[in-house]
mmCIF file of N, CA, C and O in Angstrom:
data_model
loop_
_atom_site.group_PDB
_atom_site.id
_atom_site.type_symbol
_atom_site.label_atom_id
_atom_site.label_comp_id
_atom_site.label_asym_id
_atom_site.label_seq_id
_atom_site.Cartn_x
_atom_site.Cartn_y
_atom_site.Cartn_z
ATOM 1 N N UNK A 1 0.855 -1.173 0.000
ATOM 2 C CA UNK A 1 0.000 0.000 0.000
ATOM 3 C C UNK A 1 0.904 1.241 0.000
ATOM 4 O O UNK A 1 1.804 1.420 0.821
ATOM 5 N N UNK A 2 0.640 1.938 -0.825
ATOM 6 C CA UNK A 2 1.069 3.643 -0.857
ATOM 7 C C UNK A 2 1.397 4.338 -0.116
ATOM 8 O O UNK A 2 0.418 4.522 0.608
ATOM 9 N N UNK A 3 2.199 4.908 0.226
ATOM 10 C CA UNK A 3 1.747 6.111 1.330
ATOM 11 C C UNK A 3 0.942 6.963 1.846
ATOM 12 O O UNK A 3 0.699 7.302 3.004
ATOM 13 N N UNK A 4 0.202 7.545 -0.104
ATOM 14 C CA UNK A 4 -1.103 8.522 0.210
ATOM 15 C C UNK A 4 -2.038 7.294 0.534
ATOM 16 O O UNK A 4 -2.926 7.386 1.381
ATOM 17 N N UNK A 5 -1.797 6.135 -0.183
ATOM 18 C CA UNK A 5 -3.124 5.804 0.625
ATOM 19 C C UNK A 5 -3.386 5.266 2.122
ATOM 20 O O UNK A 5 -4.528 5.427 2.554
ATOM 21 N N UNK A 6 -2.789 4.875 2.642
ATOM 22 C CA UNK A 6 -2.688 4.946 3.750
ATOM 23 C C UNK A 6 -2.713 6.003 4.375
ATOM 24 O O UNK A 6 -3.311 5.692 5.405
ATOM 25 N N UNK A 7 -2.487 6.946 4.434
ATOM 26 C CA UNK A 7 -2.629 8.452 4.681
ATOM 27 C C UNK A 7 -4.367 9.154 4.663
ATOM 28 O O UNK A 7 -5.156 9.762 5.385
ATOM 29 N N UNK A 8 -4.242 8.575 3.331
ATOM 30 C CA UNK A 8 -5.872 8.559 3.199
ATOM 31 C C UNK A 8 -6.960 8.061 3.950
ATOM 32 O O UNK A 8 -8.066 8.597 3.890
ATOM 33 N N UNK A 9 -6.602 6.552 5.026
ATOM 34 C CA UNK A 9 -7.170 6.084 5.350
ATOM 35 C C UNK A 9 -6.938 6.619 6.910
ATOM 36 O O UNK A 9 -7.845 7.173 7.530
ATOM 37 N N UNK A 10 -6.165 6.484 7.236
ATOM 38 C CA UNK A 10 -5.858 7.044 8.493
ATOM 39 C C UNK A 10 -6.822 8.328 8.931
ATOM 40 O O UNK A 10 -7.507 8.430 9.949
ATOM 41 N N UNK A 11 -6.612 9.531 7.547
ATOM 42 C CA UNK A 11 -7.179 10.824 7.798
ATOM 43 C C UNK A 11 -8.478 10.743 8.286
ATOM 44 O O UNK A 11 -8.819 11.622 9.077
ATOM 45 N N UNK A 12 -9.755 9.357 7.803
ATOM 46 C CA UNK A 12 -10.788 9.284 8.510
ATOM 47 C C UNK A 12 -10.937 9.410 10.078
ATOM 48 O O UNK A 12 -11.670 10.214 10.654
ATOM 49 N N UNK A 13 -10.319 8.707 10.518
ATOM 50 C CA UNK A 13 -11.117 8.976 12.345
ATOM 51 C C UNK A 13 -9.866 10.168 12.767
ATOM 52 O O UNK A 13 -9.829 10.603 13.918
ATOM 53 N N UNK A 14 -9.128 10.510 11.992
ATOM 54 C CA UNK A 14 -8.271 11.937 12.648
ATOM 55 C C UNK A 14 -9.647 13.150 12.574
ATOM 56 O O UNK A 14 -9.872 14.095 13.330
ATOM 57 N N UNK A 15 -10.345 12.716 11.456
ATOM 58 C CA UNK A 15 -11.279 13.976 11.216
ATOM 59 C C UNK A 15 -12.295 13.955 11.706
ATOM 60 O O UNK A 15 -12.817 15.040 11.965
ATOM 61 N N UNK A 16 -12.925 12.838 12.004
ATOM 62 C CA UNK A 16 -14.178 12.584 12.493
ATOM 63 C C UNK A 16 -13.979 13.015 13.991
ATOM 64 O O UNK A 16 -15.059 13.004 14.582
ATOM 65 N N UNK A 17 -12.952 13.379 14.756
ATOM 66 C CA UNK A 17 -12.356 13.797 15.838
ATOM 67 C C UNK A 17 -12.889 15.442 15.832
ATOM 68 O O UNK A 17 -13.767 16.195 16.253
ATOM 69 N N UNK A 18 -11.212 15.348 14.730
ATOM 70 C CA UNK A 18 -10.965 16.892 14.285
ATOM 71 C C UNK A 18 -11.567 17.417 13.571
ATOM 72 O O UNK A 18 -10.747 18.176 13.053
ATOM 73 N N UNK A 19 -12.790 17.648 12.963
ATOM 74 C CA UNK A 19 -13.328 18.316 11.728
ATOM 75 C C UNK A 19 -12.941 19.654 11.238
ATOM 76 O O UNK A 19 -13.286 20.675 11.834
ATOM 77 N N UNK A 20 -12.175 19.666 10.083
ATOM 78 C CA UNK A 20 -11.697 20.571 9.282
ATOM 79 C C UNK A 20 -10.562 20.982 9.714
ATOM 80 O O UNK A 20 -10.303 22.182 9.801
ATOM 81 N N UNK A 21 -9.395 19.651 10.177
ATOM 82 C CA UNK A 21 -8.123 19.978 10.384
ATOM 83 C C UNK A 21 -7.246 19.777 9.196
ATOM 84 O O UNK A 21 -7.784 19.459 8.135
ATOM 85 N N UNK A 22 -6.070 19.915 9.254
ATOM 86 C CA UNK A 22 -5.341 20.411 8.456
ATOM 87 C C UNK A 22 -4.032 19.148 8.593
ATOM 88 O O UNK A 22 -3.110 18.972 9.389
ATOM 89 N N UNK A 23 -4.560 18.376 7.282
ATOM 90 C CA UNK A 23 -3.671 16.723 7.176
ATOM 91 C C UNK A 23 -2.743 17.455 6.044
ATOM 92 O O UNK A 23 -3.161 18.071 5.064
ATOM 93 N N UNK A 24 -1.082 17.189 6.502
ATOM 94 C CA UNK A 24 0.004 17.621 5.259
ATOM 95 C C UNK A 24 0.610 16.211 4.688
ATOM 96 O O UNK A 24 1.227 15.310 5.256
ATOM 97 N N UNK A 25 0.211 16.375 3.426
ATOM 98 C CA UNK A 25 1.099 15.210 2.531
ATOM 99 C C UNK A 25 2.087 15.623 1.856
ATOM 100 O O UNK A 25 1.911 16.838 1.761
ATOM 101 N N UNK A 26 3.265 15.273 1.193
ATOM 102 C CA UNK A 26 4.156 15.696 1.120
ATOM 103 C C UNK A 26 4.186 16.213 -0.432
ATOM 104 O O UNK A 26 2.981 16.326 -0.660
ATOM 105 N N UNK A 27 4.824 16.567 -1.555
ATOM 106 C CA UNK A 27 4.820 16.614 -3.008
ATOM 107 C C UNK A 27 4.550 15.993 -4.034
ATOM 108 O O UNK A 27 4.048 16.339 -5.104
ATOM 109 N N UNK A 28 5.209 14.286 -3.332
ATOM 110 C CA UNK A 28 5.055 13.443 -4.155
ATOM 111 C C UNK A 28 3.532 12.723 -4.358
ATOM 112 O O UNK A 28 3.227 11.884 -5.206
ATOM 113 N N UNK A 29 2.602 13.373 -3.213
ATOM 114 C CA UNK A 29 1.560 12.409 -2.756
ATOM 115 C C UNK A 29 0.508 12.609 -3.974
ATOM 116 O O UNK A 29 0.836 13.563 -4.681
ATOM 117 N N UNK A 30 -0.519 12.036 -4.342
ATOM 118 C CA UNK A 30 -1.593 11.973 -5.378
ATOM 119 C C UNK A 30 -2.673 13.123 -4.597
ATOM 120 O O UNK A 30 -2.884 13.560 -3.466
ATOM 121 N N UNK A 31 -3.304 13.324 -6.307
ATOM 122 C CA UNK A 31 -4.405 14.113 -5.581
ATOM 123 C C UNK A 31 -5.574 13.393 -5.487
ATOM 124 O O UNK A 31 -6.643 13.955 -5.251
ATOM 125 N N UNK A 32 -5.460 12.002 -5.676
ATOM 126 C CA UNK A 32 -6.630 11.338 -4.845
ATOM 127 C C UNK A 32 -6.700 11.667 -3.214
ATOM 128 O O UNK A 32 -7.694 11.886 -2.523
ATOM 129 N N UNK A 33 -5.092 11.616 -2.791
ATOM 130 C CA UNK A 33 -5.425 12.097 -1.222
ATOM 131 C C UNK A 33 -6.093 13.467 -1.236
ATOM 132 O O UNK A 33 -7.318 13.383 -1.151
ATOM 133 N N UNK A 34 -5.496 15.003 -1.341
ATOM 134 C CA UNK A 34 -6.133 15.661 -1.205
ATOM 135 C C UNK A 34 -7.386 15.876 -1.757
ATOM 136 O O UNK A 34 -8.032 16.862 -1.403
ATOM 137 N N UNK A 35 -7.823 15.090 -2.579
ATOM 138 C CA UNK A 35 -9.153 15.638 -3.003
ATOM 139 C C UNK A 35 -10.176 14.475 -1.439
ATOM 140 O O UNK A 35 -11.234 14.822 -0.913
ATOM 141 N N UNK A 36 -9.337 13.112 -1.091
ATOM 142 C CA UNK A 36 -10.074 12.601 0.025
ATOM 143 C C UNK A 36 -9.933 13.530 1.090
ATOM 144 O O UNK A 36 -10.866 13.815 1.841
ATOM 145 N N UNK A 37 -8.934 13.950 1.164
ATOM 146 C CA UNK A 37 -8.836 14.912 3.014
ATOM 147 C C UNK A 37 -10.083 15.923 2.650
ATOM 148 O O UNK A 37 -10.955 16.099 3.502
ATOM 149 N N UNK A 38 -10.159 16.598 1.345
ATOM 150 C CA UNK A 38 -11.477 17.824 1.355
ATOM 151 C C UNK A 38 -12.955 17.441 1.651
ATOM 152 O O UNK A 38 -13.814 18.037 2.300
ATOM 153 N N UNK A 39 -12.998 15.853 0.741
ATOM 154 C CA UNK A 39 -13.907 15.103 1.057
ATOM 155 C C UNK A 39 -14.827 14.544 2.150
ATOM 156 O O UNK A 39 -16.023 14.267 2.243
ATOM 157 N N UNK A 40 -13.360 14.486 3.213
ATOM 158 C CA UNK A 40 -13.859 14.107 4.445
ATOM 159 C C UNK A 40 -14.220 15.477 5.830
ATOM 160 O O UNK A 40 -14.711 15.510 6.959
ATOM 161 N N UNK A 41 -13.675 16.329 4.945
ATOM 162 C CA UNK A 41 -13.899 17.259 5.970
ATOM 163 C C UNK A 41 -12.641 18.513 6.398
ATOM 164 O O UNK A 41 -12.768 19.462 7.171
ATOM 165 N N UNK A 42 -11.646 18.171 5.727
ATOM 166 C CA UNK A 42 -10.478 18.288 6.353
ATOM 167 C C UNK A 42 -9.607 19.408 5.459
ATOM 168 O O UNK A 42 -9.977 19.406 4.285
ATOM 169 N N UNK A 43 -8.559 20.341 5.738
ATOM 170 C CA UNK A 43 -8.234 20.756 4.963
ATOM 171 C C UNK A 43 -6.700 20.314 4.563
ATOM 172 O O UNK A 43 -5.743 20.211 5.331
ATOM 173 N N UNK A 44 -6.741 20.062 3.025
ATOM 174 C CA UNK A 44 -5.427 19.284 2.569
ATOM 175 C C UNK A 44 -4.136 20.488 2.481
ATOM 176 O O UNK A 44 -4.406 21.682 2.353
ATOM 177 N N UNK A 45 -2.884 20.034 2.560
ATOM 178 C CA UNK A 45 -1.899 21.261 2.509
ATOM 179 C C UNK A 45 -0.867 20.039 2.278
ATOM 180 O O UNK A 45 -0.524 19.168 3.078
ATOM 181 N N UNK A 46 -0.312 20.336 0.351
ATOM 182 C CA UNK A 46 0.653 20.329 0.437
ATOM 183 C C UNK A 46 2.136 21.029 0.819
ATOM 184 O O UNK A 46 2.339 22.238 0.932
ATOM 185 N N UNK A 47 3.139 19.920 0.990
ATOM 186 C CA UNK A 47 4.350 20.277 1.758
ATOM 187 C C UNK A 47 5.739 19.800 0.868
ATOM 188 O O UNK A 47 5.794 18.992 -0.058
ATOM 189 N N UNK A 48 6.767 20.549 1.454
ATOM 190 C CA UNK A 48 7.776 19.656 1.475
ATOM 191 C C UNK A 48 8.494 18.520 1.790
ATOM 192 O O UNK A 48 8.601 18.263 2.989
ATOM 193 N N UNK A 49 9.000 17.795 1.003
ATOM 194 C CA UNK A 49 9.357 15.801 1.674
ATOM 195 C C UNK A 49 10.349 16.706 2.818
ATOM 196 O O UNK A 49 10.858 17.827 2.808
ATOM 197 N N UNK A 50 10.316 15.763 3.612
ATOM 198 C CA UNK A 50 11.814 15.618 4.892
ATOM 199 C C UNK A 50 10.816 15.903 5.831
ATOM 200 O O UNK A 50 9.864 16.674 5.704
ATOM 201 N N UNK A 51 11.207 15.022 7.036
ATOM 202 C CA UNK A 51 11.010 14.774 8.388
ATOM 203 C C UNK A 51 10.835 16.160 9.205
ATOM 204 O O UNK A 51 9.823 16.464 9.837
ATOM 205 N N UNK A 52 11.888 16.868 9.092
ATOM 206 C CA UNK A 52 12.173 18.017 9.735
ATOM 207 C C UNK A 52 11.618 19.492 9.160
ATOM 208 O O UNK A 52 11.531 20.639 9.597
ATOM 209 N N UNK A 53 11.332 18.859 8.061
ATOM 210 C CA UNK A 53 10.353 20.074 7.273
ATOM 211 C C UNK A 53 8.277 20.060 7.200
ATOM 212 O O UNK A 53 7.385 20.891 7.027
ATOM 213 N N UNK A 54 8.406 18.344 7.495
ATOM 214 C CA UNK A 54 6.691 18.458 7.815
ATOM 215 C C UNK A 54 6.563 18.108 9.504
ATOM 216 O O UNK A 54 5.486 18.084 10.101
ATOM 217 N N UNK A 55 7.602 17.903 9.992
ATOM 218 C CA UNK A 55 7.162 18.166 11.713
ATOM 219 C C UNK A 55 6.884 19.730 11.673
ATOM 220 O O UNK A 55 5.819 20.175 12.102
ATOM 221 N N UNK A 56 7.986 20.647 11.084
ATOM 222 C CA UNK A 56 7.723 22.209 11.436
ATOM 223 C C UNK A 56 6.500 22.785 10.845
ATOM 224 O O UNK A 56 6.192 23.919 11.210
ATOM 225 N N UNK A 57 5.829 22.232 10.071
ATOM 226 C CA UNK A 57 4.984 22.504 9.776
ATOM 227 C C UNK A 57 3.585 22.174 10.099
ATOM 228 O O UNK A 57 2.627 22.939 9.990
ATOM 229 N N UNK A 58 3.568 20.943 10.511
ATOM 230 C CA UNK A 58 2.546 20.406 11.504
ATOM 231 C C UNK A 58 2.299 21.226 12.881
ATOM 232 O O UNK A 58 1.194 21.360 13.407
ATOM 233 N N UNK A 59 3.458 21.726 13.347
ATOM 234 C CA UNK A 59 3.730 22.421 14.817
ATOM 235 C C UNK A 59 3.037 23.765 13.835
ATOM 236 O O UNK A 59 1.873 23.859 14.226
ATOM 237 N N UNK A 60 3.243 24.625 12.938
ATOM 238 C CA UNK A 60 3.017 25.549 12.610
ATOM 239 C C UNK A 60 1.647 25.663 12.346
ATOM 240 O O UNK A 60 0.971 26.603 12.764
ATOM 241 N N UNK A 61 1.030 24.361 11.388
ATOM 242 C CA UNK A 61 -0.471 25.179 11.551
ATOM 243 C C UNK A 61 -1.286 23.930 12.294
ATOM 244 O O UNK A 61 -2.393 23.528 11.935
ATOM 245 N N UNK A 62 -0.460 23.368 13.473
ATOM 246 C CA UNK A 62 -1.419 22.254 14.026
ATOM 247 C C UNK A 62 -1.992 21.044 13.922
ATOM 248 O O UNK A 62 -2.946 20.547 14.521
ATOM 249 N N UNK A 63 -1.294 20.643 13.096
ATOM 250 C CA UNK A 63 -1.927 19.370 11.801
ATOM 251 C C UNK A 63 -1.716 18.507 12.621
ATOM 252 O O UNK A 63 -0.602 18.398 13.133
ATOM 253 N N UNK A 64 -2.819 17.631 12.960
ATOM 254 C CA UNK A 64 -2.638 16.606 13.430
ATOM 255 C C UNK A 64 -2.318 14.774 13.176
ATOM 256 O O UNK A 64 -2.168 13.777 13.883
ATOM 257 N N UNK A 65 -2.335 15.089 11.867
ATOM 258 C CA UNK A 65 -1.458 14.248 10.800
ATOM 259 C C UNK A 65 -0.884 14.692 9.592
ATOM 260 O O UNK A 65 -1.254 15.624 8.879
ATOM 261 N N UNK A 66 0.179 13.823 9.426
ATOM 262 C CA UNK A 66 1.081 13.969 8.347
ATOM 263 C C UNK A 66 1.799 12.782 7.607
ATOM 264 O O UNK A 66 1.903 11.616 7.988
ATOM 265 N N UNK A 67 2.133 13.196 6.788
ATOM 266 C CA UNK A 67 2.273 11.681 5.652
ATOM 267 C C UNK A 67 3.606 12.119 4.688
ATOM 268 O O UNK A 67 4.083 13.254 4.697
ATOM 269 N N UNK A 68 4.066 11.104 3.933
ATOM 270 C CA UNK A 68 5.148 11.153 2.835
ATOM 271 C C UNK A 68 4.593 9.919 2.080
ATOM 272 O O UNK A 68 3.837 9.042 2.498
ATOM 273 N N UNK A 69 5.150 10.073 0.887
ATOM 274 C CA UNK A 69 4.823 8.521 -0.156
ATOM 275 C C UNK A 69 6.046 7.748 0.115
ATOM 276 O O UNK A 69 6.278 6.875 -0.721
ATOM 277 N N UNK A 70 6.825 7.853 1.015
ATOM 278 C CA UNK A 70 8.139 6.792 1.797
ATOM 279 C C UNK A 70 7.267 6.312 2.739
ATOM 280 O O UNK A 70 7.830 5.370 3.296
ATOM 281 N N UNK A 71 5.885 6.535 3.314
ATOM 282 C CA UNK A 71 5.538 5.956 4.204
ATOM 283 C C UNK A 71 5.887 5.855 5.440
ATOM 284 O O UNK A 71 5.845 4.853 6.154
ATOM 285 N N UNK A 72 6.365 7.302 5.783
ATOM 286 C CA UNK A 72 6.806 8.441 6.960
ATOM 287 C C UNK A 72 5.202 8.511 7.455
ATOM 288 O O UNK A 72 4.606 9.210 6.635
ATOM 289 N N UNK A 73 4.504 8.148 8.257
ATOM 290 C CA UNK A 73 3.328 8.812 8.867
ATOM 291 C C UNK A 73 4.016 10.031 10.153
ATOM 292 O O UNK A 73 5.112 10.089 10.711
ATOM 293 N N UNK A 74 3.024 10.711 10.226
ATOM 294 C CA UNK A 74 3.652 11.496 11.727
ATOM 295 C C UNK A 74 2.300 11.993 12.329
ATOM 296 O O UNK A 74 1.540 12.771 11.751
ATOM 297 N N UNK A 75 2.076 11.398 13.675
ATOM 298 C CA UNK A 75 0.720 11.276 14.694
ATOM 299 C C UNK A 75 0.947 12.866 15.405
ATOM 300 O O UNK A 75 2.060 13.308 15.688
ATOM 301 N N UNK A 76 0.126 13.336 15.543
ATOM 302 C CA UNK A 76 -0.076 14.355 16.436
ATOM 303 C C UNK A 76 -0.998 14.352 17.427
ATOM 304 O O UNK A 76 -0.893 14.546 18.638
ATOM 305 N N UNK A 77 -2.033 14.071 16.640
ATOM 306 C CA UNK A 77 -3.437 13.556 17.975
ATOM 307 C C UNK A 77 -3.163 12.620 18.707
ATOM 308 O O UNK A 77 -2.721 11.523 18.367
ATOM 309 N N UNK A 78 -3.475 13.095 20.031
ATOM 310 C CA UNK A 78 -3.592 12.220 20.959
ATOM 311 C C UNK A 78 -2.490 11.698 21.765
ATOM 312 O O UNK A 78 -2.698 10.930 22.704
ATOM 313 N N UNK A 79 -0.655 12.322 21.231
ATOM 314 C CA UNK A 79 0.289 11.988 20.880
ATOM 315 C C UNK A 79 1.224 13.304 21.236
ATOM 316 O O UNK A 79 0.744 14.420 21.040
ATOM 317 N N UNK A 80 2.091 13.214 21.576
ATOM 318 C CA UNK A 80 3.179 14.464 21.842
ATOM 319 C C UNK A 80 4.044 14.635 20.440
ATOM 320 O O UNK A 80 4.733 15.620 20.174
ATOM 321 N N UNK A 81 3.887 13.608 19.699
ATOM 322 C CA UNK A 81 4.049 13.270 17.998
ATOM 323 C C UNK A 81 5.468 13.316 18.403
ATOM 324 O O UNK A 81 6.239 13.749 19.259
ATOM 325 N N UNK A 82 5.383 12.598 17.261
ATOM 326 C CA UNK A 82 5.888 11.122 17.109
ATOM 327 C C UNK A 82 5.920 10.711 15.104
ATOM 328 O O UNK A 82 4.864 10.744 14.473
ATOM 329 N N UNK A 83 6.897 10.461 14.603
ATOM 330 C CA UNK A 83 6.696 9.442 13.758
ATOM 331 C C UNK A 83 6.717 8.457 13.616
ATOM 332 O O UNK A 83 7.213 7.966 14.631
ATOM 333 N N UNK A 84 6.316 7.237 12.485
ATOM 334 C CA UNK A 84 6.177 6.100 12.338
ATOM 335 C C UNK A 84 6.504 5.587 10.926
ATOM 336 O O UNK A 84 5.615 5.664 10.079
ATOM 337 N N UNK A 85 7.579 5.122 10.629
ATOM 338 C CA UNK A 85 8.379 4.790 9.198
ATOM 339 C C UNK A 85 7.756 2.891 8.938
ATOM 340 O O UNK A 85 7.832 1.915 9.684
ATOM 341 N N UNK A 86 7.200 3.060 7.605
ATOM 342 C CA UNK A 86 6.782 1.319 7.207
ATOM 343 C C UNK A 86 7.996 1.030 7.136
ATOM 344 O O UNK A 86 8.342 -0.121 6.870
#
């Protein structure tokens, strides 16, 4: 499985939480994801790839998930965040 899609799938109960938070996928990701994050509620924001460039940005506008197509997830909800590499 993909990264966006998994990303994709994840973004469901982040939103059903969070409604109309702000999930960052990285450059490489499809716009099947962002057109699912709008879908579900959520607002999509692409980013730059690297670890250290979508943590700062998650901290910046709050995102409580984040993704790469390397299959980098990074948890914020619920979480002092944290990533998680497949």
């Amino acid at each position: 499985i993909w990264g966006d899609q998994l990303l994709s799938i994840l973004a469901e109960p982040v939103l059903r939480v969070e409604p109309g938070a702000t999930i960052i996928a990285d450059v490489k990701a499809s716009q099947m994801l962002f057109d699912r994050i709008a879908e579900l509620g959520g607002k999509p924001l692409m980013w730059k790839t690297g670890h250290s460039l979508v943590k700062t940005k998650m901290k910046e506008t709050h995102a409580p998930l984040a993704g790469e197509m390397s299959g980098h997830i990074f948890f914020a909800q619920d979480y002092y965040g944290f990533d998680d590499a497949q």
